[in-house]
Short mmCIF file of C-alpha atoms in Angstrom, two decimals:
data_model
loop_
_atom_site.label_atom_id
_atom_site.label_comp_id
_atom_site.label_asym_id
_atom_site.label_seq_id
_atom_site.Cartn_x
_atom_site.Cartn_y
_atom_site.Cartn_z
CA MET E 1 79.40 18.02 -18.57
CA THR E 2 80.26 14.36 -18.06
CA GLU E 3 79.09 11.83 -15.54
CA THR E 4 80.63 8.89 -13.87
CA ARG E 5 78.75 5.83 -12.84
CA ARG E 6 79.40 4.40 -9.53
CA ASP E 7 78.55 0.71 -8.68
CA THR E 8 77.95 0.28 -5.22
CA GLY E 9 77.16 -3.35 -4.98
CA PRO E 10 74.57 -5.75 -5.98
CA GLY E 11 70.91 -4.46 -5.40
CA PRO E 12 68.00 -3.10 -7.16
CA ALA E 13 68.76 0.22 -8.54
CA GLY E 14 67.71 0.06 -11.98
CA PRO E 15 64.36 -0.21 -13.68
CA GLY E 16 64.07 -3.61 -12.89
CA GLY E 17 62.96 -2.36 -9.53
CA ALA E 18 63.48 -3.42 -5.89
CA ALA E 19 61.88 -7.00 -6.29
CA GLY E 20 63.36 -9.51 -3.99
CA THR E 21 65.01 -7.42 -1.61
CA GLY E 22 64.10 -5.43 1.41
CA ARG E 23 67.13 -3.05 1.19
CA PRO E 24 65.06 -0.21 -0.54
CA MET E 25 62.70 -0.29 2.10
CA VAL E 26 65.33 -0.12 4.72
CA MET E 27 66.84 2.94 2.68
CA LEU E 28 63.49 4.52 2.48
CA VAL E 29 62.77 4.18 6.30
CA MET E 30 66.10 5.49 7.46
CA ALA E 31 65.86 8.49 5.04
CA THR E 32 62.39 9.34 6.18
CA LEU E 33 63.59 9.30 9.84
CA GLY E 34 66.51 11.45 8.96
CA PHE E 35 64.14 13.79 7.38
CA ALA E 36 61.67 13.81 10.43
CA LEU E 37 64.23 14.40 13.12
CA ASN E 38 66.09 16.94 11.13
CA PHE E 39 62.74 18.95 10.75
CA TRP E 40 61.98 18.48 14.45
CA ALA E 41 65.29 20.11 15.02
CA TRP E 42 64.77 22.88 12.48
CA ALA E 43 61.35 23.82 14.03
CA LEU E 44 62.47 24.00 17.72
CA LEU E 45 62.58 27.85 17.94
CA SER E 46 58.89 28.16 16.80
CA PRO E 47 57.04 26.91 19.94
CA LEU E 48 59.33 28.70 22.30
CA ALA E 49 59.03 32.02 20.22
CA PRO E 50 56.43 33.45 22.54
CA ARG E 51 58.24 32.72 25.69
CA ILE E 52 61.50 34.22 24.04
CA GLN E 53 59.53 37.17 23.32
CA GLU E 54 58.44 37.81 26.66
CA SER E 55 61.60 37.08 28.39
CA LEU E 56 63.76 39.36 25.87
CA GLY E 57 60.93 41.98 25.35
CA LEU E 58 60.97 41.36 21.40
CA THR E 59 58.62 43.13 19.46
CA SER E 60 56.10 41.35 17.23
CA PHE E 61 58.28 41.82 14.12
CA GLU E 62 61.39 40.65 15.90
CA GLN E 63 59.48 37.41 17.22
CA SER E 64 58.66 36.75 13.34
CA LEU E 65 62.11 37.20 12.48
CA LEU E 66 63.30 34.84 14.95
CA VAL E 67 61.04 32.11 13.65
CA ALA E 68 61.57 33.21 9.90
CA VAL E 69 65.29 33.02 9.71
CA PRO E 70 65.87 29.22 9.99
CA VAL E 71 62.86 28.75 7.57
CA ILE E 72 64.68 31.12 4.86
CA VAL E 73 67.98 29.61 5.45
CA GLY E 74 66.66 25.92 5.09
CA SER E 75 64.74 26.90 2.23
CA LEU E 76 67.54 28.47 0.14
CA GLY E 77 70.23 26.22 1.54
CA ARG E 78 68.32 23.25 -0.36
CA ILE E 79 69.93 24.60 -3.70
CA PRO E 80 73.52 23.90 -2.94
CA VAL E 81 72.58 20.82 -0.68
CA GLY E 82 70.83 19.25 -3.52
CA ALA E 83 73.87 19.63 -5.93
CA LEU E 84 76.22 18.43 -3.10
CA THR E 85 73.75 15.33 -2.75
CA ASP E 86 74.21 14.51 -6.38
CA ARG E 87 77.95 14.76 -5.81
CA PHE E 88 78.51 12.76 -2.50
CA GLY E 89 75.20 10.98 -2.07
CA GLY E 90 72.87 10.57 0.76
CA ARG E 91 74.95 8.20 2.66
CA VAL E 92 77.68 11.01 3.29
CA MET E 93 74.79 14.09 3.35
CA PHE E 94 72.44 12.38 5.88
CA PRO E 95 74.78 12.02 8.74
CA ALA E 96 76.75 15.21 7.70
CA LEU E 97 73.76 17.56 8.04
CA SER E 98 72.65 15.76 11.20
CA LEU E 99 76.03 16.32 12.88
CA ILE E 100 76.32 19.65 11.58
CA THR E 101 73.02 20.70 13.14
CA ILE E 102 74.13 19.60 16.53
CA ALA E 103 76.22 22.65 16.81
CA PRO E 104 73.44 25.28 16.61
CA VAL E 105 70.99 23.05 18.65
CA LEU E 106 73.31 23.07 21.65
CA TYR E 107 74.71 26.69 21.03
CA ILE E 108 70.74 27.92 21.24
CA GLY E 109 69.96 25.49 24.05
CA LEU E 110 73.13 26.15 26.34
CA LEU E 111 74.48 29.68 25.34
CA GLY E 112 72.67 31.40 22.68
CA ARG E 113 69.27 32.57 24.31
CA SER E 114 70.73 36.01 25.88
CA SER E 115 70.03 38.17 23.30
CA LEU E 116 68.08 38.49 19.85
CA ALA E 117 71.28 38.71 18.15
CA SER E 118 72.77 35.56 19.48
CA LEU E 119 69.49 33.86 18.86
CA LEU E 120 69.49 35.12 15.19
CA VAL E 121 73.00 33.51 14.68
CA GLY E 122 71.74 30.30 16.09
CA GLY E 123 68.82 30.31 13.98
CA PHE E 124 70.77 31.13 10.92
CA PHE E 125 72.88 27.89 11.33
CA LEU E 126 69.80 25.87 12.66
CA GLY E 127 68.46 26.45 9.09
CA VAL E 128 70.76 23.77 7.89
CA ALA E 129 68.59 21.11 9.23
CA GLY E 130 65.85 22.17 6.84
CA THR E 131 67.94 21.35 3.75
CA VAL E 132 67.86 17.65 4.40
CA PHE E 133 64.70 17.36 2.03
CA ALA E 134 66.91 17.96 -0.86
CA VAL E 135 69.15 14.99 0.38
CA GLY E 136 66.41 12.46 0.56
CA VAL E 137 64.85 12.94 -2.84
CA PRO E 138 67.60 12.01 -5.03
CA PHE E 139 68.57 9.36 -2.51
CA VAL E 140 65.23 7.54 -2.42
CA SER E 141 64.56 8.07 -6.20
CA ALA E 142 67.71 6.27 -6.96
CA TRP E 143 66.57 3.18 -5.04
CA PHE E 144 63.17 2.80 -6.63
CA PRO E 145 62.09 1.93 -10.20
CA PRO E 146 60.00 4.69 -12.02
CA GLU E 147 56.71 3.19 -11.48
CA ARG E 148 57.26 2.97 -7.49
CA ARG E 149 59.02 6.18 -7.08
CA GLY E 150 55.79 8.21 -6.57
CA LEU E 151 54.85 6.46 -3.46
CA ALA E 152 58.33 6.12 -2.30
CA LEU E 153 58.84 9.75 -2.47
CA GLY E 154 55.48 10.50 -0.77
CA VAL E 155 56.31 8.26 1.95
CA PHE E 156 59.54 9.99 2.52
CA GLY E 157 57.77 13.35 2.17
CA ALA E 158 55.69 12.56 5.05
CA GLY E 159 58.82 13.12 7.20
CA MET E 160 57.83 16.87 7.15
CA GLY E 161 55.65 15.63 10.08
CA GLY E 162 58.73 16.20 12.17
CA THR E 163 57.54 19.73 12.69
CA ALA E 164 54.34 18.43 14.30
CA ILE E 165 56.67 16.34 16.97
CA THR E 166 58.27 19.88 17.82
CA ALA E 167 54.83 21.47 18.20
CA LEU E 168 53.52 18.58 20.50
CA THR E 169 56.56 17.98 22.65
CA THR E 170 58.81 21.23 23.00
CA ILE E 171 56.42 22.99 25.48
CA PRO E 172 55.75 19.83 27.62
CA LEU E 173 59.45 19.05 27.76
CA VAL E 174 60.62 22.74 28.83
CA ASP E 175 57.66 22.69 31.27
CA ALA E 176 58.95 19.33 32.89
CA ARG E 177 62.81 19.67 32.60
CA GLY E 178 63.68 23.07 31.70
CA ILE E 179 64.15 25.09 28.59
CA ALA E 180 67.56 23.75 27.79
CA PHE E 181 66.14 20.06 27.69
CA PRO E 182 64.75 19.87 24.34
CA PHE E 183 67.84 21.11 22.58
CA GLU E 184 70.22 18.47 24.75
CA LEU E 185 67.78 15.74 23.65
CA MET E 186 67.78 16.74 20.15
CA ALA E 187 71.51 16.82 20.07
CA VAL E 188 71.54 13.27 21.40
CA VAL E 189 69.19 12.20 19.02
CA LEU E 190 70.74 13.66 15.89
CA ALA E 191 74.02 12.14 16.98
CA GLY E 192 72.61 8.85 17.32
CA TYR E 193 70.94 9.01 13.90
CA ALA E 194 74.30 10.10 12.24
CA VAL E 195 75.92 7.06 13.52
CA ALA E 196 73.06 4.83 12.61
CA ALA E 197 72.84 6.45 9.05
CA TRP E 198 76.56 5.96 8.26
CA LEU E 199 76.14 2.21 9.42
CA VAL E 200 73.17 1.46 7.68
CA LEU E 201 72.73 3.76 4.41
CA ARG E 202 74.30 2.79 1.13
CA GLU E 203 73.95 4.15 -2.32
CA ALA E 204 71.85 2.59 -4.84
CA PRO E 205 73.94 0.41 -7.62
CA GLY E 206 74.53 2.33 -10.41
CA ARG E 207 74.00 5.84 -9.05
CA THR E 208 75.41 8.42 -11.52
CA MET E 209 77.66 10.86 -9.88
CA PRO E 210 78.49 14.03 -11.78
CA ASP E 211 82.07 15.20 -11.73
CA ALA E 212 81.60 18.87 -12.99
CA PRO E 213 82.05 21.74 -10.60
CA LEU E 214 79.53 22.91 -8.42
CA GLY E 215 78.71 26.11 -9.99
CA ARG E 216 78.48 24.72 -13.46
CA ARG E 217 76.13 21.98 -12.40
CA LEU E 218 73.68 24.67 -10.66
CA ALA E 219 73.96 26.75 -13.80
CA ALA E 220 72.98 23.93 -15.86
CA THR E 221 70.02 22.80 -13.45
CA LEU E 222 68.76 26.36 -13.76
CA ARG E 223 68.70 25.91 -17.45
CA LEU E 224 66.48 22.79 -17.50
CA PRO E 225 62.56 23.75 -17.95
CA VAL E 226 61.44 20.89 -15.46
CA THR E 227 63.39 23.07 -12.68
CA TRP E 228 61.28 26.10 -13.26
CA GLN E 229 58.05 24.15 -14.08
CA MET E 230 58.04 21.96 -10.88
CA SER E 231 59.26 25.19 -8.86
CA ALA E 232 56.25 27.01 -10.02
CA LEU E 233 53.89 24.09 -9.21
CA TYR E 234 55.47 23.38 -5.80
CA ALA E 235 55.25 27.24 -4.73
CA VAL E 236 51.74 26.83 -5.04
CA VAL E 237 50.91 23.50 -3.31
CA PHE E 238 53.60 23.35 -0.85
CA GLY E 239 53.51 27.04 -0.33
CA GLY E 240 49.99 26.93 0.35
CA PHE E 241 50.29 24.14 2.89
CA VAL E 242 53.05 26.24 4.65
CA ALA E 243 51.00 29.37 4.47
CA PHE E 244 47.87 27.81 6.02
CA SER E 245 49.89 25.97 8.73
CA VAL E 246 51.26 29.11 9.81
CA TYR E 247 48.42 31.53 9.10
CA LEU E 248 45.42 29.42 9.75
CA PRO E 249 45.21 30.07 13.55
CA THR E 250 45.13 33.77 13.07
CA TYR E 251 42.46 33.30 10.32
CA LEU E 252 40.10 31.33 12.33
CA LYS E 253 40.53 33.37 15.25
CA GLU E 254 39.99 36.52 13.31
CA GLN E 255 37.13 35.10 10.95
CA TYR E 256 35.20 33.01 13.53
CA ASP E 257 36.27 34.27 16.70
CA LEU E 258 37.65 31.13 18.03
CA SER E 259 40.05 30.62 20.86
CA GLN E 260 43.74 30.44 20.37
CA ALA E 261 43.84 26.94 21.59
CA ASP E 262 40.87 25.84 19.41
CA ALA E 263 42.23 27.53 16.38
CA SER E 264 45.70 25.64 16.81
CA SER E 265 44.10 22.33 17.43
CA ARG E 266 42.30 22.79 14.15
CA MET E 267 45.43 24.07 12.42
CA ALA E 268 46.92 20.69 13.73
CA GLY E 269 44.20 18.69 11.94
CA PHE E 270 44.91 20.58 8.66
CA VAL E 271 48.77 19.76 8.88
CA VAL E 272 48.22 16.08 9.91
CA LEU E 273 45.74 15.51 6.92
CA ALA E 274 48.05 17.40 4.20
CA VAL E 275 50.91 15.17 5.66
CA ALA E 276 48.92 12.03 5.26
CA MET E 277 47.95 12.79 1.88
CA ARG E 278 51.42 13.47 0.51
CA PRO E 279 52.17 9.54 0.25
CA PHE E 280 48.84 8.88 -1.38
CA GLY E 281 49.38 11.48 -3.87
CA GLY E 282 52.68 9.94 -4.76
CA TRP E 283 50.88 6.54 -4.99
CA LEU E 284 48.24 7.85 -7.24
CA SER E 285 50.83 9.66 -9.54
CA ASP E 286 52.43 6.07 -10.17
CA ARG E 287 49.06 4.87 -11.37
CA LEU E 288 47.30 7.67 -12.95
CA GLY E 289 50.23 9.78 -13.68
CA GLY E 290 51.74 12.81 -11.85
CA VAL E 291 50.20 15.37 -14.37
CA ARG E 292 46.40 14.16 -13.94
CA VAL E 293 46.95 14.25 -9.90
CA MET E 294 48.47 17.60 -9.90
CA VAL E 295 45.67 18.99 -12.18
CA ALA E 296 42.96 17.36 -9.95
CA SER E 297 44.92 18.80 -6.72
CA LEU E 298 45.03 22.31 -8.04
CA LEU E 299 41.35 22.42 -9.26
CA VAL E 300 40.03 21.05 -5.87
CA THR E 301 42.20 23.70 -4.21
CA MET E 302 40.61 26.35 -6.44
CA VAL E 303 37.20 25.20 -5.51
CA CYS E 304 37.64 25.15 -1.88
CA ALA E 305 39.30 28.49 -1.96
CA ALA E 306 36.40 30.06 -3.66
CA VAL E 307 33.94 28.50 -1.25
CA GLN E 308 35.76 29.69 1.68
CA SER E 309 36.08 33.41 0.18
CA THR E 310 32.46 33.56 1.08
CA ALA E 311 33.00 32.99 4.64
CA PRO E 312 30.48 30.25 4.94
CA PRO E 313 29.66 28.85 8.72
CA LEU E 314 32.50 26.90 10.08
CA LEU E 315 30.44 24.04 10.77
CA PRO E 316 30.20 22.16 8.49
CA LEU E 317 31.09 23.92 5.36
CA GLY E 318 33.95 25.86 6.38
CA THR E 319 35.48 22.85 7.98
CA ILE E 320 34.85 20.83 4.84
CA ALA E 321 36.57 23.38 2.63
CA PHE E 322 39.68 23.41 4.75
CA LEU E 323 39.99 19.93 5.27
CA THR E 324 39.55 18.94 1.62
CA MET E 325 42.08 21.86 0.68
CA ALA E 326 44.47 20.19 3.12
CA ALA E 327 43.96 16.72 1.41
CA ALA E 328 44.48 18.37 -2.21
CA LEU E 329 47.66 20.37 -1.23
CA GLY E 330 49.06 17.29 0.45
CA ALA E 331 48.29 15.30 -2.48
CA GLY E 332 49.71 17.90 -4.83
CA THR E 333 53.11 17.93 -3.05
CA GLY E 334 53.46 14.27 -3.46
CA ALA E 335 52.78 14.69 -7.20
CA THR E 336 55.32 17.19 -7.77
CA PHE E 337 58.26 14.96 -6.74
CA ALA E 338 56.78 12.18 -8.62
CA LEU E 339 56.96 14.47 -11.66
CA VAL E 340 60.61 15.38 -10.56
CA ALA E 341 61.71 11.88 -10.25
CA ARG E 342 60.43 11.19 -13.82
CA LEU E 343 61.32 14.18 -15.68
CA ALA E 344 64.56 15.47 -14.28
CA PRO E 345 67.71 13.75 -15.52
CA ALA E 346 69.12 11.01 -13.59
CA GLY E 347 72.36 12.88 -12.18
CA LYS E 348 70.53 16.36 -11.53
CA VAL E 349 67.57 14.85 -9.58
CA GLY E 350 69.26 16.43 -6.27
CA ALA E 351 70.01 19.72 -7.88
CA VAL E 352 66.50 20.11 -9.35
CA THR E 353 65.00 18.94 -6.04
CA GLY E 354 67.25 21.78 -4.16
CA VAL E 355 65.70 24.27 -6.35
CA VAL E 356 62.21 23.25 -6.41
CA GLY E 357 62.19 22.58 -2.39
CA ALA E 358 63.50 26.28 -2.11
CA ALA E 359 60.85 27.50 -4.39
CA GLY E 360 58.22 25.46 -2.20
CA GLY E 361 59.62 26.93 1.04
CA LEU E 362 59.80 30.43 0.07
CA GLY E 363 56.26 30.21 -1.41
CA GLY E 364 54.79 29.62 2.11
CA PHE E 365 55.97 33.19 2.92
CA VAL E 366 54.02 35.21 0.44
CA PRO E 367 50.25 34.15 1.42
CA PRO E 368 50.45 35.12 5.02
CA LEU E 369 51.77 38.62 4.12
CA VAL E 370 49.18 38.94 1.47
CA MET E 371 46.51 37.71 3.63
CA GLY E 372 47.51 40.10 6.50
CA GLY E 373 47.81 42.96 4.40
CA ILE E 374 44.31 42.53 2.73
CA TYR E 375 42.67 41.79 6.14
CA GLY E 376 44.41 45.14 7.30
CA ALA E 377 43.17 47.22 4.39
CA PHE E 378 39.52 45.59 3.97
CA GLY E 379 38.61 44.07 7.10
CA SER E 380 37.90 40.85 5.14
CA TYR E 381 39.95 37.80 3.93
CA ALA E 382 37.54 37.20 0.71
CA LEU E 383 40.01 38.88 -1.67
CA GLY E 384 42.96 36.87 -0.43
CA LEU E 385 41.13 33.60 -0.86
CA VAL E 386 39.91 34.59 -4.37
CA LEU E 387 43.58 35.19 -5.23
CA LEU E 388 44.51 31.88 -4.37
CA ALA E 389 41.51 30.37 -6.14
CA LEU E 390 42.75 32.21 -9.34
CA VAL E 391 46.50 31.09 -8.80
CA ALA E 392 45.42 27.64 -8.45
CA ALA E 393 43.35 27.81 -11.61
CA ALA E 394 46.25 29.05 -13.63
CA ALA E 395 48.57 26.51 -12.15
CA ALA E 396 46.17 23.83 -13.08
CA VAL E 397 45.91 25.34 -16.75
CA PHE E 398 49.81 25.61 -16.90
CA THR E 399 50.07 21.85 -15.55
CA ALA E 400 47.43 20.43 -18.24
CA THR E 401 49.21 22.43 -20.94
CA ALA E 402 53.09 22.74 -20.51
CA VAL E 403 53.86 19.96 -18.20
CA ARG E 404 51.67 17.52 -19.87
CA ARG E 405 53.77 18.40 -22.96
CA ALA E 406 57.13 17.92 -21.18
CA ALA E 407 56.00 14.59 -19.66
CA SER E 408 54.96 13.16 -23.00
CA SER E 409 57.91 14.29 -24.73
CA ARG E 410 60.26 12.76 -21.95
CA ARG E 411 58.01 9.27 -22.31
CA ASP E 412 58.60 9.61 -26.32
CA GLY E 413 62.32 10.48 -25.93
#
């Protein structure tokens, strides 16, 4: 496989870094904004699911399917989108995905709410918005030298907080302006961003551009050890974050008899802390190394899960355990892509990111199913939390051995 190198003009792409210019920071801000806005669109159906269930008479399974379809498509779609980003670059892919997402947003908001089938079609194409993560990682990586990529990618990763915007704004907007309004607003915002991104975004000088066919590049990516190593780790740390952000209200309601509102507000605190810790995890990885940060994050997760498996009082021990776990998982997600940026070949960062991002998204679906099944069988969540502790421990050992050897050989090479 060959690669061509494209020089897009003067600027700080190489190891010399971004000193002396603000352009990398502008690129980072625009990429993070695009990530947040597309994730805002990606999650639009979730807050409305209970109302849609009531209006269409959906079963609980049908409601879950409605919410799950965009997430599954957005996770699996990162694989081809990451490879396409290696080929066409973020300047093309950010505006393209934003414009493509407008179609399902308007379809759902104006036409597609009459039946479950139409909503599932709209949700399927809405999943495209969730693939934007695989665009931003290679784009941001190219603009920053290795010693600054961890922090930069952590800042970009905080754009996943766009889902929190959805949770906080959708229902108030519907109550004030009608159910179509959030979708209409989202379409206008995405169109505005697409125009701004096309005008402002530029590729980093010296970006490598592969010219091999997409299928061959994906096959080559799947043969890289770093792809599977980082996929396994991201499935644990990001999958754990997604799982608790989805399942925590149910857990708190069943385990501690909290009201739905109280449980949801505590879940929001978990999400905000995890999102805030992602840049910190990247920053620490720049200074201490991604392997050390990942091992520490996994060990802290293991301890917190083990503590919580005993069902301690919510105040203070249970709250401390969950918030500490949120911080550890958030830092671990930041460390993952600091490692990807260092270990993946330059021309394959997007493709590797796509596979790793897909693994993390899909990893979030397994724990809620396991937790629900265990609670249904035993009337307790203890075994599920013990399993989480064991998985985190195994991932920590894997990081300290196989991933550490890979990082060392990369430095030596």
